[in-house]
Amino acid sequence: MNCLVAQSGGPTTAINASLSGVISAALKDQNITNIYGALNGVQGILNENIIELHKTFTNDKSLEQLKHTPAMFLGSCRFKLDKEITSPQYEKIFDTFAKYDIKYFFYIGGNDSMDTVDKLSQFAKEQGVDIKVIGIPKTVDNDLFGTDHTPGFGSAAKYVATSILNIAHDAYIYDMKSVTIVEIMGRNAGWLTAASALARNEYNVSPDLIYLPEVPFDTYHFLNDVKNLISKKNNVIIAVSEGIKDLNGNYVSATATNQPTDGFGHALLSGTGKALEGIVKTALNCKVRSIEFSVLQRSAMHIASKTDLDEAFSLGNKAVEYARENLTGIMLTLNRKSNDPYTIDIDYIPISEVANKEKQIPRHWINEAGNDINDELLAYMKPLIIGESPIKFENGLPHYMNINHLLDKA
Amino acid sequence: MNCLVAQSGGPTTAINASLSGVISAALKDQNITNIYGALNGVQGILNENIIELHKTFTNDKSLEQLKHTPAMFLGSCRFKLDKEITSPQYEKIFDTFAKYDIKYFFYIGGNDSMDTVDKLSQFAKEQGVDIKVIGIPKTVDNDLFGTDHTPGFGSAAKYVATSILNIAHDAYIYDMKSVTIVEIMGRNAGWLTAASALARNEYNVSPDLIYLPEVPFDTYHFLNDVKNLISKKNNVIIAVSEGIKDLNGNYVSATATNQPTDGFGHALLSGTGKALEGIVKTALNCKVRSIEFSVLQRSAMHIASKTDLDEAFSLGNKAVEYARENLTGIMLTLNRKSNDPYTIDIDYIPISEVANKEKQIPRHWINEAGNDINDELLAYMKPLIIGESPIKFENGLPHYMNINHLLDKA
């Protein structure tokens, strides 16, 4: 019998580590003959776009390189299966499973992908087909329900904190007033923006202010916060989630972009950082700059967290073990035993309890004013960025897995 | 007798390596008693804002940490000395030199800083004062005249190429058309944008297009280039210098930002990448994203080039030697002997030949169509990004030198 693995949703630096973990364990499993990978998530199953991973990954060196390659080796998709789990779509997928003699299907992804795991495992159950369908979590957003944290978050958090520290060193060199606004990913959950607080140390108090989607954003209070700080110190650095919403629940990024257009009359999609930059520039007479980490925060393998990559790998490994133990319709989880020393267990949760839920930062982990986080949240995040995962360099650049199989298709 | 060192201009990851080199050599020089540092460049001399570096840096460990701290340990300034080199400003500076018994003054900086070195050495000569004034080059822009390349460029180039490679891995995962535009620093010289080409390898052809300030930017040809490529492949990644100018010599970034305003009627300063994003969105029906590396390309110590940091350190070292040899009014230079194996000599050039000049990419290192670079330029850049400089981590974050002395002043 064979197994199939696929990846879905937004990229992280840890999602290939989980893939590496799955392949590593499957290679050692005597009952598994072939290890297949579907390209571009479930779309690859529907289109029978399937590659043979057991031929590509034959040794520890290649698995190690995969573990240290950012984004998705198998490509991704943004694809929701039909709501009605009796549709021909499901039959097509299970026909492919049968054709390739697939008994285990591992899906590495975020919220939408867990919905897919939920539906496919339901279909298998209803049809009485013996296929184990298992979800392995990943997302830089850390917003998956049922797990202490999500693989991919720790590395993104390390990128965010390191970059904020670098930005602080860059900003503090001039003896003049300046405001720097850093926009960080997170539409509804502020975990990654909160990670900016990890940059604080014995000399650096930045970010001076942190605004999260969990707290309604009040421009009046924001400007007061900034004015107050800039009257006392030279450089103010602000971390803000892309997804902050005003008191009426509208995205702040949308507010300021109703008017501007480019030279052709098309709306310019300014981000949240740009919107706040405009607001501060209007109110204060000093240098204002906004910085958007954009996709780099989820793809910067060169500053990945070793803890994160190792955990992601372990989850992949354990997923094969759970399938062998006849578990199905589950998502693997990380359970924290203690912060210091940091200890975790790998466990699982029925997928129906996970799918389509979103985990936000609890309000009591945010300060009362809603412009900073507290020490409890800091203690929660600290262990997740520990350790540097050595990547191989060639000619001065990271030496990643060749992804030609994704490029040939166009 | 004592020496004084200061830093000026925009930050790089290598400018503290040169400072470390100066201090390291000065500590070993039996004729030098105290090593002073002026805070915020010449402004620190004018304001007598001076710290004792021989007390902070007493061992190799601290010098090693300084070498791996981004931006300026001594702070920076954007300050042009009076044109008339007889002004009281100069007397004030030389009074400070006399007061602190300064015989060597080392200034680490870019074009403007070399102008300061030029003027101060002229003043010393005219006044018959025995003070050696020596310039040590740095700039991520690589636009200093008289040196094969400039410390700071190699590390920024490594950041740019690594980030483009990460962005490629991030973009290629989706089986859909997308255009990614990456804006890279360089107002008049495109060296750093050209470094994006280093990201190409056996599977990655991106960036697919490169636009430099050295070639007038023609929107019509640009759109044709993009349309042509996107008809043949899924993901097009474009590297563009912030400083590209249209056929009339106007900044492209300015063109598209004449119209848009924020919610308060204030002009939004869109960058060049945003401007091109608007143009492509208007013309093509596909996903378009622009990314700006912003200050991260000059401060990302965690992906610095070992070659670059080592050269910067060596220049600092050699500067002390040149001062001891009674040289003054010079800037240190790097002379390349060969590309492969990469060998360089350290030399110097009279400062008058350097000041206020700008080195652009020669036209014959850019392809005829003006949308890419050629192999000669690639061969020139390749050795500069070689080697990873191990930085110390603490609690998962880079452990830099404490810069409290810069923060206390506000």
mmCIF file of C-alpha atoms in Angstrom, chain A residues 45-226:
data_model
loop_
_atom_site.group_PDB
_atom_site.id
_atom_site.type_symbol
_atom_site.label_atom_id
_atom_site.label_comp_id
_atom_site.label_asym_id
_atom_site.label_seq_id
_atom_site.Cartn_x
_atom_site.Cartn_y
_atom_site.Cartn_z
ATOM 1 C CA ILE A 45 -5.383 14.868 -6.661
ATOM 2 C CA LEU A 46 -8.278 16.053 -8.834
ATOM 3 C CA ASN A 47 -5.931 16.573 -11.810
ATOM 4 C CA GLU A 48 -3.790 13.524 -11.061
ATOM 5 C CA ASN A 49 -0.760 15.725 -10.862
ATOM 6 C CA ILE A 50 1.219 13.376 -8.687
ATOM 7 C CA ILE A 51 4.957 12.864 -8.191
ATOM 8 C CA GLU A 52 6.938 10.030 -6.626
ATOM 9 C CA LEU A 53 8.616 11.343 -3.499
ATOM 10 C CA HIS A 54 10.320 8.034 -2.626
ATOM 11 C CA LYS A 55 12.429 8.498 -5.759
ATOM 12 C CA THR A 56 13.460 12.076 -4.964
ATOM 13 C CA PHE A 57 14.165 11.598 -1.280
ATOM 14 C CA THR A 58 16.320 8.564 -0.883
ATOM 15 C CA ASN A 59 18.679 9.731 1.833
ATOM 16 C CA ASP A 60 18.962 11.869 4.946
ATOM 17 C CA LYS A 61 20.823 14.592 3.077
ATOM 18 C CA SER A 62 17.936 15.308 0.717
ATOM 19 C CA LEU A 63 15.422 15.160 3.597
ATOM 20 C CA GLU A 64 17.584 17.616 5.520
ATOM 21 C CA GLN A 65 17.681 19.953 2.527
ATOM 22 C CA LEU A 66 13.889 19.700 2.163
ATOM 23 C CA LYS A 67 13.518 20.554 5.851
ATOM 24 C CA HIS A 68 15.449 23.773 5.155
ATOM 25 C CA THR A 69 13.624 24.852 1.997
ATOM 26 C CA PRO A 70 10.983 27.573 2.449
ATOM 27 C CA ALA A 71 7.388 27.566 1.151
ATOM 28 C CA MET A 72 5.864 24.437 -0.409
ATOM 29 C CA PHE A 73 7.941 21.865 -2.230
ATOM 30 C CA LEU A 74 4.660 20.395 -3.513
ATOM 31 C CA GLY A 75 3.063 23.722 -4.347
ATOM 32 C CA SER A 76 -0.137 25.008 -2.819
ATOM 33 C CA CYS A 77 -3.707 25.869 -3.639
ATOM 34 C CA ARG A 78 -6.557 27.955 -2.306
ATOM 35 C CA PHE A 79 -9.299 25.470 -2.996
ATOM 36 C CA LYS A 80 -12.436 24.687 -0.995
ATOM 37 C CA LEU A 81 -14.081 21.351 -1.658
ATOM 38 C CA ASP A 82 -17.797 21.373 -2.475
ATOM 39 C CA LYS A 83 -19.982 21.789 0.602
ATOM 40 C CA GLU A 84 -22.049 18.764 -0.333
ATOM 41 C CA ILE A 85 -19.810 15.844 0.462
ATOM 42 C CA THR A 86 -21.711 13.625 -1.958
ATOM 43 C CA SER A 87 -20.556 15.576 -5.014
ATOM 44 C CA PRO A 88 -18.631 13.944 -7.904
ATOM 45 C CA GLN A 89 -15.542 15.881 -6.716
ATOM 46 C CA TYR A 90 -15.197 13.518 -3.758
ATOM 47 C CA GLU A 91 -15.659 10.450 -5.934
ATOM 48 C CA LYS A 92 -12.929 11.723 -8.252
ATOM 49 C CA ILE A 93 -10.553 12.156 -5.330
ATOM 50 C CA PHE A 94 -11.284 8.684 -3.955
ATOM 51 C CA ASP A 95 -10.963 7.186 -7.433
ATOM 52 C CA THR A 96 -7.455 8.616 -7.523
ATOM 53 C CA PHE A 97 -6.780 7.245 -4.037
ATOM 54 C CA ALA A 98 -7.896 3.800 -5.244
ATOM 55 C CA LYS A 99 -5.936 4.014 -8.474
ATOM 56 C CA TYR A 100 -2.704 4.742 -6.582
ATOM 57 C CA ASP A 101 -3.572 2.341 -3.755
ATOM 58 C CA ILE A 102 -3.452 5.175 -1.230
ATOM 59 C CA LYS A 103 -4.253 4.139 2.346
ATOM 60 C CA TYR A 104 -2.920 7.213 4.162
ATOM 61 C CA PHE A 105 -3.482 10.803 3.076
ATOM 62 C CA PHE A 106 -1.598 13.551 4.920
ATOM 63 C CA TYR A 107 -2.618 17.167 4.354
ATOM 64 C CA ILE A 108 -0.331 19.885 5.701
ATOM 65 C CA GLY A 109 -2.056 23.229 5.961
ATOM 66 C CA GLY A 110 -4.037 25.844 7.836
ATOM 67 C CA ASN A 111 -7.726 26.421 8.516
ATOM 68 C CA ASP A 112 -9.039 25.757 4.995
ATOM 69 C CA SER A 113 -6.920 22.638 4.662
ATOM 70 C CA MET A 114 -8.308 21.262 7.928
ATOM 71 C CA ASP A 115 -11.786 21.746 6.490
ATOM 72 C CA THR A 116 -10.669 19.549 3.573
ATOM 73 C CA VAL A 117 -9.340 16.910 5.993
ATOM 74 C CA ASP A 118 -12.681 17.030 7.803
ATOM 75 C CA LYS A 119 -14.704 16.498 4.633
ATOM 76 C CA LEU A 120 -12.505 13.790 3.126
ATOM 77 C CA SER A 121 -12.462 11.787 6.367
ATOM 78 C CA GLN A 122 -16.270 12.092 6.579
ATOM 79 C CA PHE A 123 -16.617 10.892 2.997
ATOM 80 C CA ALA A 124 -14.333 7.919 3.663
ATOM 81 C CA LYS A 125 -16.354 7.005 6.737
ATOM 82 C CA GLU A 126 -19.683 7.287 4.947
ATOM 83 C CA GLN A 127 -18.461 5.244 1.991
ATOM 84 C CA GLY A 128 -16.813 2.707 4.259
ATOM 85 C CA VAL A 129 -13.463 3.206 2.523
ATOM 86 C CA ASP A 130 -10.378 2.347 4.581
ATOM 87 C CA ILE A 131 -8.291 5.462 4.111
ATOM 88 C CA LYS A 132 -6.736 7.384 6.974
ATOM 89 C CA VAL A 133 -6.996 11.141 6.447
ATOM 90 C CA ILE A 134 -4.756 13.158 8.735
ATOM 91 C CA GLY A 135 -4.181 16.907 9.072
ATOM 92 C CA ILE A 136 -0.809 18.414 9.986
ATOM 93 C CA PRO A 137 -1.097 22.045 11.068
ATOM 94 C CA LYS A 138 0.936 24.977 9.754
ATOM 95 C CA THR A 139 0.425 28.713 9.553
ATOM 96 C CA VAL A 140 2.485 31.774 10.381
ATOM 97 C CA ASP A 141 -0.707 33.264 11.830
ATOM 98 C CA ASN A 142 -0.787 30.835 14.800
ATOM 99 C CA ASP A 143 -4.578 30.982 14.649
ATOM 100 C CA LEU A 144 -5.395 27.266 14.508
ATOM 101 C CA PHE A 145 -7.650 25.974 17.226
ATOM 102 C CA GLY A 146 -6.752 22.990 19.408
ATOM 103 C CA THR A 147 -2.957 23.284 19.368
ATOM 104 C CA ASP A 148 -0.743 25.285 21.753
ATOM 105 C CA HIS A 149 0.866 26.882 18.715
ATOM 106 C CA THR A 150 1.273 26.196 15.015
ATOM 107 C CA PRO A 151 4.397 25.150 13.093
ATOM 108 C CA GLY A 152 5.573 28.081 10.993
ATOM 109 C CA PHE A 153 4.706 30.642 13.657
ATOM 110 C CA GLY A 154 7.990 30.355 15.590
ATOM 111 C CA SER A 155 10.130 31.003 12.512
ATOM 112 C CA ALA A 156 7.994 33.913 11.361
ATOM 113 C CA ALA A 157 8.112 35.297 14.923
ATOM 114 C CA LYS A 158 11.913 35.035 14.902
ATOM 115 C CA TYR A 159 12.020 36.887 11.580
ATOM 116 C CA VAL A 160 9.726 39.612 12.927
ATOM 117 C CA ALA A 161 11.662 40.104 16.175
ATOM 118 C CA THR A 162 15.071 40.045 14.457
ATOM 119 C CA SER A 163 13.910 42.510 11.807
ATOM 120 C CA ILE A 164 12.457 44.880 14.411
ATOM 121 C CA LEU A 165 15.801 44.783 16.250
ATOM 122 C CA ASN A 166 17.657 45.540 13.003
ATOM 123 C CA ILE A 167 15.220 48.370 12.248
ATOM 124 C CA ALA A 168 15.837 49.787 15.744
ATOM 125 C CA HIS A 169 19.603 49.803 15.154
ATOM 126 C CA ASP A 170 18.948 51.471 11.801
ATOM 127 C CA ALA A 171 16.613 54.116 13.249
ATOM 128 C CA TYR A 172 18.573 55.074 16.361
ATOM 129 C CA ILE A 173 21.628 56.347 14.490
ATOM 130 C CA TYR A 174 20.193 59.779 13.699
ATOM 131 C CA ASP A 175 19.890 62.467 16.299
ATOM 132 C CA MET A 176 16.457 63.536 15.065
ATOM 133 C CA LYS A 177 12.791 62.676 15.581
ATOM 134 C CA SER A 178 11.377 59.840 13.538
ATOM 135 C CA VAL A 179 8.401 57.494 13.574
ATOM 136 C CA THR A 180 8.683 54.064 11.969
ATOM 137 C CA ILE A 181 5.537 51.996 11.402
ATOM 138 C CA VAL A 182 6.008 48.301 10.699
ATOM 139 C CA GLU A 183 3.110 46.377 9.179
ATOM 140 C CA ILE A 184 3.032 42.682 10.072
ATOM 141 C CA MET A 185 0.837 39.840 8.766
ATOM 142 C CA GLY A 186 -2.370 38.822 10.526
ATOM 143 C CA ARG A 187 -5.848 39.663 9.259
ATOM 144 C CA ASN A 188 -7.794 38.589 12.351
ATOM 145 C CA ALA A 189 -5.193 37.337 14.829
ATOM 146 C CA GLY A 190 -2.304 39.440 16.100
ATOM 147 C CA TRP A 191 0.127 36.717 17.203
ATOM 148 C CA LEU A 192 2.800 37.566 14.678
ATOM 149 C CA THR A 193 2.581 41.285 15.392
ATOM 150 C CA ALA A 194 2.839 40.510 19.104
ATOM 151 C CA ALA A 195 6.113 38.684 18.356
ATOM 152 C CA SER A 196 7.683 42.086 17.648
ATOM 153 C CA ALA A 197 7.871 42.516 21.445
ATOM 154 C CA LEU A 198 10.515 39.762 21.533
ATOM 155 C CA ALA A 199 12.940 42.328 20.050
ATOM 156 C CA ARG A 200 13.070 44.218 23.349
ATOM 157 C CA ASN A 201 16.278 43.800 25.315
ATOM 158 C CA GLU A 202 18.492 45.616 27.806
ATOM 159 C CA TYR A 203 18.878 48.651 25.513
ATOM 160 C CA ASN A 204 15.990 48.396 23.070
ATOM 161 C CA VAL A 205 12.454 49.207 24.227
ATOM 162 C CA SER A 206 11.053 49.070 20.688
ATOM 163 C CA PRO A 207 8.469 48.416 19.454
ATOM 164 C CA ASP A 208 7.130 51.272 21.547
ATOM 165 C CA LEU A 209 3.541 50.558 20.590
ATOM 166 C CA ILE A 210 1.790 47.395 19.353
ATOM 167 C CA TYR A 211 -1.637 47.407 17.694
ATOM 168 C CA LEU A 212 -3.490 44.133 17.169
ATOM 169 C CA PRO A 213 -6.688 43.115 15.349
ATOM 170 C CA GLU A 214 -8.071 41.842 18.669
ATOM 171 C CA VAL A 215 -8.548 45.437 19.887
ATOM 172 C CA PRO A 216 -10.592 48.034 17.933
ATOM 173 C CA PHE A 217 -8.245 50.709 16.606
ATOM 174 C CA ASP A 218 -8.975 54.251 17.692
ATOM 175 C CA THR A 219 -7.116 56.867 15.641
ATOM 176 C CA TYR A 220 -7.510 59.485 18.369
ATOM 177 C CA HIS A 221 -5.867 57.310 21.014
ATOM 178 C CA PHE A 222 -3.224 56.167 18.536
ATOM 179 C CA LEU A 223 -2.164 59.730 17.740
ATOM 180 C CA ASN A 224 -2.119 60.592 21.430
ATOM 181 C CA ASP A 225 0.130 57.587 22.105
ATOM 182 C CA VAL A 226 2.544 58.631 19.363
#
